Every structure is written in structure tokens, then in C-alpha cells.
Amino acid sequence: MAIVRAFKAIRPIEELASKIAALPYDVMNSDEARVMVKDNPYSFLHVDRAEIDLDPSIDIHDKKVYAKARENLDNKVINKEYVQDEHPCLYIYRQIMKGRSQTGLVFCASIDDYINNNIKKHEFTRADKEQDRINHVDYCDANTGPIFLTYKEDDVASEVIKAWTKRRPVYDFVSEDGISHIVWVIDNEIIVNEVIELFKDVKAFYIADGHHRSASAVKVGLKRREANPNFTGEEEFNYFLAVAFPDNDLMVMDYNRVVKDLNGLTKAELIDKLQDKFIVTKSKDNEAVKPSKKHTFGMYVEDNWYVLEARDGIYNENDPIDCLDVAILQNNVLTPILGIEDVRTSDRIDFIGGIRGIKELERRVHKDMKIAFSMYPTEVSDIMDVADIGEVMPPKSTWFEPKLRSGLFVHKLS
């Protein structure tokens, strides 16, 4: 059983919600963030990427950046851009992208559930990225970006949530990328307690996106426990901001690969080597290949598209990791043929989220790469299967859309 806790969110006033809400800090760099906030002093990027308000020469991990983030967050409250709910509430966050919706519950998750693996992970984290968010959370004394969770029980509180969403939302706007964002506040104590009780049937939550943010939030909580040895467990630093969506609401998009060279091979030699592990077929009329089933890949090289179908026996269907398409490509193409041993560190490979479209692969091959591979999307059930056995997904396995907006909910730690 994983804990769901109501909290008193600090959140935008209704008329500023659309201007404040921002993409997560880690989907853009500083230069891109500076462009994105042009003419928008309200954007939450002024908090999540506070270096944009300092000289561009400053190191993004300088303490001045974190201090500026705290200053900007405090000013949003002082300037009454934000208000805080008077009583602990739960929140409903719905996103609609191209007619498809996902509806999640916003609450505070327990750092103990994370530690005890009631909140399951499927990615490794990097110490430098963790430290950046540890500093950010610590300085701001707040969780500023929600962790994206999912769970298996898809109807656990659906009727209660559906009934509440018939009320007028507090926010209802369309962001610049065409995605609708709708938020309701569950401020009725009886309904709040009912939802919390219903979620006790959820055995575990799974992190869909936000491994670094969740790890950092937990470490800040542990740091504060150490500084407060008489803590009771009820203090806000024992919890972190999360949004949980039922698994059947979510869409994982393809996460494609482009490589700078053919590792010294000609195209003919490459295809000859591929024939041992794949059935290789040239695309009819050279149409771009967007795989429609597992274990099938598109390959674009020298202005031609090919279909690669994995042969039987090159993967173990009973192994949750070995049968993943990202693992099949890595184990049978990227490493043995193209010589890329570690996709985390190699500068010969890049990754392109499916949101950018299949033509982006062609563009990159014509610009600065030599070969591209289009992938069939990893499924949410694959992520859960890997997390359930305590393992991690291969790097760059998942690309979730739409992205949760930061700035709509802030959870103060004290």
C-alpha cells in the first residue's frame, strides 16, 4: 500500500495559470529557456531555471542560481501571483493532447514509500543531476515540479474523480503547444478522505518520469530528518509532490536513435551483417518506416528506408529486459555492428523523441548523422514488468507525452 496525502498547495491565481505553467526544467537548456520566457515575466522557468535571470556566464550550478530561484518563488507569493489553499486538498489534473486525455490525482507521496520500494523505479540516476535538484529543493524549501507516477488499478477512484470533474475547474487553458490543461481542487474533507481510502488499494506506484526529481526530494527529506532527530513523520519534508495517472491513460511515444557513422562499414556491408539477426526489406516506395509492432525497426541510411524484423532466437521473450526493442537494437546492432558500447556516454549517438516526428530522423541524417533507427514505443506494462523485478530499463527507453507542466502546484517543505 502506498500513501496518498492531501496538502495545502501554493498555486497560481486563475488568471495567471496559463502564463505561469511551464515545461519541466530538464526538457530545455538555459539558452532555450531564455527564449521561452521572452516577454513572459510570470513563467515558472524563472524559478525552475533561475539562471535565466542572471548573467549568461554564470555556472548553472552556482549557489547564486539556487538563491535566485528562492527569491523568484518568494516574489510570486509576495506579488500575489500565487495563493495557498487554507486546508489540505487533493487535486485533479487533466491533460488533453490531440483529442486524447489523461487524468491524474495530485497529492504528496511519502519518502518512505520511495525508500521501501512502494514507489518503484526503472532508471538509474546521475549524482550530478541529483545534486542540482537537491540544491534547488533545499534552497526553495519546496517541491516545484511534480513527479509523474502511474499505477495498475485503473478504476480505483475513477467514479469519485469523474463526479468531481463535473464541477467547474479552477484552471482550464491551452498551452502554446496545443495541449489542454484542466485542474480541479478537491476541497471537501469527506471526499478527500474517501479518495485517500480508495487509493489504499493501490499496492505500488511506478515512476513514469522524474527519477532525478524524486531521488532529490527524498534526499532532502532525509537530510531534514537528520537535522530534526525528533521528527514525527508528519512534517511536510517527509513527502514530495506527485501526480499519479492510471496506466491505461498513458501514452509512451517512440524514442528513436541516430548515429554519426557506420563504424567503417559500407551500406552493403552493414546490411549483410544485419541479415544474420534481422529480415531486412527495403521500404516500398521508400516511405518512412514507423514500426507498427514490437521487434520491428525502421532504418534510414543513404536516403533509403528499410524495415528490420528481428529473427526468432535473438532475444529471450521471457526476460522483461532482453525482449525490449531498445535492448534488441542495442545488443544486436548498436554494440556488435556499430561499435557503440555505452549509449549513456558515447558521442556518436543521439536520441530523438517521437513527438518530433519521423521526418526529424531524415533531417538529422542529412544534417549531421549517418544512420537513423525508428522504434516501436515501449509500453507502460514493460516499464512495470522491469520495475517489479527490481531492474532498470535500458537508457532512453521511454518518452512520455504530454509533459506535465511545472508551476501549477508547489509543495512547501516547512
XYZ file of C-alpha atoms in Angstrom:
414
model
C 0.000 0.000 0.000
C 1.349 3.412 -0.987
C 0.400 6.576 0.885
C -1.650 9.391 -0.649
C -1.528 12.601 1.398
C -3.507 15.808 0.943
C -1.604 19.103 1.166
C -2.084 22.859 1.040
C -0.803 23.683 -2.411
C 0.654 27.032 -3.314
C -0.749 27.611 -6.790
C -1.335 30.384 -9.345
C -4.296 32.710 -9.275
C -6.670 31.654 -12.014
C -5.949 34.455 -14.477
C -2.169 33.796 -14.419
C -2.146 29.977 -14.545
C -1.571 29.792 -18.308
C 1.312 32.267 -18.133
C 2.977 30.653 -15.122
C 2.731 26.993 -16.179
C 5.969 25.857 -17.835
C 7.521 22.744 -19.294
C 9.786 20.746 -16.943
C 13.234 22.244 -16.411
C 15.020 19.264 -17.957
C 13.489 19.370 -21.447
C 15.387 22.501 -22.457
C 18.772 24.114 -21.889
C 19.421 27.588 -20.490
C 19.569 29.297 -23.867
C 16.266 27.749 -24.911
C 14.703 28.733 -21.582
C 15.778 32.361 -22.063
C 13.977 32.418 -25.397
C 10.890 30.701 -23.984
C 10.400 33.315 -21.229
C 10.863 36.298 -23.509
C 8.016 38.746 -22.808
C 6.662 36.474 -20.054
C 7.858 37.533 -16.590
C 5.356 35.124 -14.993
C 6.813 31.877 -16.407
C 7.765 29.305 -13.787
C 11.060 28.859 -15.610
C 12.165 31.908 -13.611
C 12.036 29.515 -10.639
C 13.000 26.173 -12.191
C 15.776 27.671 -14.350
C 16.640 30.789 -12.388
C 19.955 31.209 -14.215
C 17.958 32.896 -16.978
C 17.691 35.940 -14.689
C 21.454 36.096 -14.137
C 24.408 36.800 -16.384
C 24.768 34.024 -19.014
C 28.373 33.459 -17.923
C 27.331 32.131 -14.501
C 27.632 28.400 -13.838
C 24.114 26.950 -13.720
C 25.086 25.112 -10.511
C 26.341 28.235 -8.761
C 24.698 28.871 -5.386
C 23.536 32.234 -6.727
C 21.238 30.366 -9.135
C 19.501 28.474 -6.328
C 19.243 31.627 -4.228
C 17.667 33.404 -7.203
C 15.166 30.552 -7.583
C 14.085 31.012 -3.947
C 13.863 34.781 -4.418
C 11.720 34.402 -7.537
C 9.413 31.895 -5.865
C 9.004 34.094 -2.795
C 8.249 37.087 -5.009
C 5.454 35.189 -6.745
C 3.792 34.782 -3.370
C 4.529 38.339 -2.251
C 3.192 39.716 -5.539
C 0.054 37.616 -5.119
C 0.633 35.661 -8.303
C 0.199 32.645 -6.030
C -2.235 31.746 -3.296
C -2.159 28.877 -0.804
C -5.155 26.712 -0.021
C -6.257 27.065 3.593
C -6.846 23.345 4.183
C -5.176 20.179 2.849
C -6.675 19.279 -0.518
C -6.250 16.827 -3.341
C -6.187 17.993 -6.947
C -7.209 16.556 -10.289
C -5.005 17.350 -13.288
C -6.274 16.516 -16.766
C -4.305 16.970 -19.983
C -5.766 16.640 -23.470
C -3.456 16.169 -26.445
C -4.881 15.715 -29.937
C -8.216 14.549 -28.530
C -6.667 12.033 -26.114
C -6.883 12.757 -22.379
C -5.105 11.598 -19.243
C -6.474 12.406 -15.799
C -4.322 12.181 -12.694
C -4.528 12.787 -8.966
C -2.161 15.385 -7.483
C -1.041 14.628 -3.931
C 2.011 14.237 -1.741
C 3.812 10.902 -1.814
C 5.845 9.512 1.057
C 9.641 9.412 1.005
C 9.357 6.158 2.986
C 7.324 4.608 0.172
C 10.168 5.549 -2.170
C 12.782 4.071 0.181
C 10.734 0.882 0.751
C 10.056 0.483 -2.982
C 6.326 1.054 -2.740
C 7.213 3.683 -5.319
C 9.102 1.691 -7.942
C 11.879 2.959 -10.183
C 13.066 1.851 -13.599
C 16.026 4.189 -14.259
C 19.445 4.880 -12.809
C 20.120 8.448 -11.702
C 23.254 10.541 -12.037
C 24.806 12.085 -8.929
C 25.417 15.476 -10.569
C 21.806 15.794 -11.715
C 20.553 14.699 -8.307
C 22.718 17.279 -6.566
C 21.375 20.052 -8.771
C 17.779 19.305 -7.748
C 18.758 18.679 -4.109
C 20.129 22.206 -4.010
C 17.085 23.570 -5.793
C 14.582 21.899 -3.438
C 16.625 22.782 -0.367
C 17.037 26.454 -1.255
C 13.412 26.862 -2.355
C 12.176 24.870 0.641
C 9.695 23.381 -1.792
C 8.973 20.741 -4.410
C 8.442 22.840 -7.531
C 7.883 20.110 -10.124
C 5.576 17.098 -9.730
C 6.838 13.534 -10.076
C 4.956 11.668 -12.815
C 3.635 8.390 -11.348
C 1.395 5.642 -12.677
C -0.409 2.670 -11.137
C -2.079 -0.555 -12.281
C -5.516 -0.309 -10.669
C -7.190 1.801 -13.327
C -10.594 2.184 -11.670
C -9.513 2.655 -8.060
C -11.174 6.068 -7.666
C -12.458 6.723 -11.147
C -16.104 7.251 -10.196
C -15.307 9.749 -7.451
C -12.908 11.624 -9.701
C -15.335 11.562 -12.631
C -18.072 13.017 -10.433
C -15.818 15.794 -9.157
C -14.731 16.788 -12.674
C -18.334 17.732 -13.480
C -17.705 20.812 -11.345
C -16.156 23.996 -12.631
C -12.355 23.687 -12.828
C -10.027 26.248 -11.270
C -7.812 26.214 -14.372
C -8.715 25.472 -17.965
C -6.290 26.667 -20.625
C -4.434 25.571 -23.739
C -0.639 25.892 -23.706
C 1.403 27.125 -26.651
C 1.862 23.556 -27.934
C -1.896 22.963 -28.217
C -2.258 20.839 -25.078
C -5.218 21.494 -22.768
C -4.588 21.689 -19.029
C -7.559 21.431 -16.668
C -7.361 21.398 -12.868
C -9.950 20.807 -10.162
C -9.455 21.261 -6.415
C -10.971 18.580 -4.161
C -11.534 20.725 -1.080
C -14.277 18.694 0.579
C -12.736 16.897 3.557
C -15.136 13.949 3.291
C -14.311 13.390 -0.403
C -10.597 13.900 0.251
C -10.655 11.162 2.891
C -12.720 8.905 0.626
C -10.185 9.199 -2.192
C -7.289 8.587 0.197
C -9.065 5.464 1.468
C -9.725 4.203 -2.066
C -6.077 4.603 -3.019
C -5.076 2.264 -0.204
C -5.972 -0.494 -2.675
C -3.049 0.581 -4.861
C -0.199 -1.757 -3.994
C 2.506 0.395 -5.576
C 3.157 3.458 -7.670
C 5.633 3.423 -10.550
C 7.742 6.395 -11.587
C 6.953 7.161 -15.211
C 9.087 10.296 -15.389
C 11.065 12.287 -12.831
C 13.612 9.874 -11.358
C 16.116 12.633 -10.557
C 13.471 14.895 -9.014
C 12.099 12.101 -6.830
C 15.533 10.916 -5.691
C 16.473 14.501 -4.850
C 13.255 15.150 -2.947
C 13.842 12.029 -0.869
C 17.422 13.012 -0.071
C 16.321 16.468 1.043
C 13.740 14.812 3.291
C 16.369 12.532 4.807
C 18.704 15.472 5.285
C 15.999 17.316 7.207
C 15.219 14.264 9.302
C 18.869 14.168 10.300
C 18.688 17.844 11.271
C 15.470 17.181 13.227
C 16.059 13.906 15.114
C 12.722 14.250 16.924
C 10.712 14.344 13.707
C 7.286 12.692 13.890
C 6.859 11.744 10.234
C 4.043 14.240 9.777
C 6.313 17.118 8.746
C 5.958 18.191 5.133
C 9.594 17.318 4.365
C 8.604 13.653 4.706
C 6.553 13.982 1.497
C 7.021 15.140 -2.070
C 4.804 16.427 -4.864
C 3.410 13.824 -7.269
C 0.748 13.250 -9.918
C -0.487 9.673 -10.432
C -2.272 8.554 -13.602
C -3.845 5.137 -14.219
C -1.691 3.113 -16.601
C -4.331 2.852 -19.328
C -4.471 6.664 -19.568
C -0.827 6.992 -20.550
C 0.882 7.080 -23.896
C 4.544 6.263 -24.330
C 5.959 7.559 -27.588
C 8.790 6.126 -29.627
C 12.314 7.162 -28.621
C 14.407 6.954 -31.767
C 18.143 6.728 -32.398
C 20.535 8.448 -34.805
C 24.209 7.523 -35.208
C 27.057 9.610 -36.651
C 28.784 6.918 -38.730
C 28.634 3.306 -39.904
C 31.688 2.244 -37.893
C 33.792 1.996 -41.059
C 31.277 -0.140 -42.962
C 29.725 0.493 -46.355
C 25.948 0.330 -46.566
C 26.195 -3.024 -48.338
C 28.452 -4.427 -45.612
C 26.121 -3.110 -42.919
C 23.068 -4.768 -44.472
C 24.977 -8.008 -44.939
C 25.810 -8.085 -41.213
C 22.239 -7.234 -40.278
C 20.880 -10.192 -42.261
C 22.148 -12.601 -39.594
C 19.816 -11.183 -36.958
C 17.078 -9.453 -38.951
C 14.958 -9.852 -42.036
C 15.920 -6.727 -43.972
C 13.455 -5.356 -46.520
C 13.678 -2.140 -48.478
C 10.714 0.131 -47.808
C 8.085 0.155 -50.558
C 8.286 3.435 -52.488
C 10.924 4.456 -49.921
C 8.221 5.522 -47.459
C 9.407 6.443 -43.973
C 9.115 3.473 -41.632
C 7.235 3.973 -38.376
C 7.071 0.467 -36.838
C 3.568 -0.813 -36.120
C 4.528 -3.765 -33.910
C 7.166 -4.913 -31.457
C 10.529 -6.263 -32.610
C 10.331 -4.306 -35.872
C 12.551 -1.317 -36.660
C 12.899 1.302 -39.343
C 16.370 2.124 -40.657
C 17.236 5.193 -42.725
C 20.619 5.256 -44.412
C 21.883 6.904 -47.611
C 18.435 8.270 -48.474
C 16.765 4.852 -48.239
C 14.353 3.401 -45.676
C 14.485 -0.266 -44.663
C 12.363 -2.473 -42.411
C 14.259 -4.676 -39.915
C 12.312 -7.596 -38.436
C 14.040 -9.391 -35.566
C 14.601 -13.081 -36.258
C 13.458 -15.674 -33.752
C 16.051 -16.571 -31.159
C 17.936 -13.267 -30.916
C 16.130 -12.312 -27.696
C 14.550 -14.064 -24.723
C 10.802 -13.408 -24.726
C 10.628 -14.434 -21.055
C 13.195 -11.848 -19.973
C 11.468 -8.467 -19.373
C 14.617 -6.575 -20.380
C 16.096 -8.731 -23.125
C 12.843 -8.684 -25.102
C 12.583 -4.882 -25.120
C 13.099 -3.369 -28.557
C 15.665 -0.903 -27.193
C 17.647 -3.885 -25.838
C 17.291 -5.855 -29.086
C 18.662 -2.932 -31.090
C 21.460 -2.318 -28.596
C 22.501 -5.965 -28.287
C 22.311 -6.846 -31.979
C 23.098 -3.630 -33.867
C 24.448 -0.702 -31.897
C 27.115 -2.600 -29.960
C 28.248 -5.530 -32.172
C 27.916 -3.820 -35.564
C 28.175 -0.067 -34.991
C 30.581 -0.329 -32.052
C 28.649 1.760 -29.514
C 29.346 0.100 -26.175
C 27.675 2.594 -23.834
C 24.849 4.747 -25.176
C 24.995 6.842 -21.995
C 28.470 8.158 -22.726
C 29.062 7.769 -26.477
C 29.168 10.989 -28.502
C 28.362 9.037 -31.687
C 24.687 8.545 -30.854
C 21.761 10.852 -30.182
C 18.117 10.245 -29.235
C 15.004 11.844 -30.682
C 11.613 11.773 -29.002
C 8.723 10.654 -31.172
C 6.939 13.946 -30.565
C 9.277 15.447 -33.180
C 8.034 13.140 -35.913
C 9.648 10.605 -38.229
C 10.881 13.261 -40.664
C 13.169 14.595 -37.944
C 15.220 11.406 -38.369
C 15.718 12.135 -42.049
C 16.633 15.736 -41.282
C 19.302 14.696 -38.770
C 20.801 12.141 -41.163
C 21.059 14.814 -43.828
C 22.495 17.306 -41.345
C 24.996 15.642 -39.000
C 24.285 11.910 -38.731
C 24.729 8.902 -40.998
C 22.001 6.449 -39.984
C 18.709 6.516 -38.073
C 16.562 3.872 -36.401
C 12.847 4.351 -35.763
C 11.417 2.398 -32.842
C 8.130 0.899 -31.737
C 7.141 2.583 -28.444
C 7.887 0.874 -25.164
C 4.640 0.016 -23.363
C 3.717 1.019 -19.817
C 3.400 -2.676 -18.943
C 7.036 -3.156 -19.994
C 8.132 -0.473 -17.545
C 6.130 -2.072 -14.749
C 7.475 -5.556 -15.503
C 11.056 -4.324 -15.282
C 10.408 -2.312 -12.109
C 8.664 -5.297 -10.492
C 11.817 -7.406 -10.729
C 13.934 -4.567 -9.318
C 15.776 -3.871 -12.558
C 16.189 -0.749 -14.675
C 15.238 -0.049 -18.265
C 17.948 0.441 -20.886
C 18.799 4.135 -21.352
C 16.413 6.304 -23.365
C 13.625 3.712 -23.436
C 10.609 5.933 -22.826
C 9.252 9.275 -23.986
C 6.011 10.315 -22.323
C 3.695 12.895 -23.831
C 2.186 15.211 -22.873
C 4.703 16.578 -20.375
C 3.395 17.719 -17.000
C 3.566 21.470 -16.524
C 5.515 22.824 -13.575
C 4.275 25.767 -11.556
C 0.636 24.740 -11.208
C 1.311 23.193 -7.796
C 4.059 23.966 -5.275
C 4.545 21.922 -2.107
C 6.309 23.745 0.724
C 8.503 21.617 2.983
C 8.114 23.748 6.111
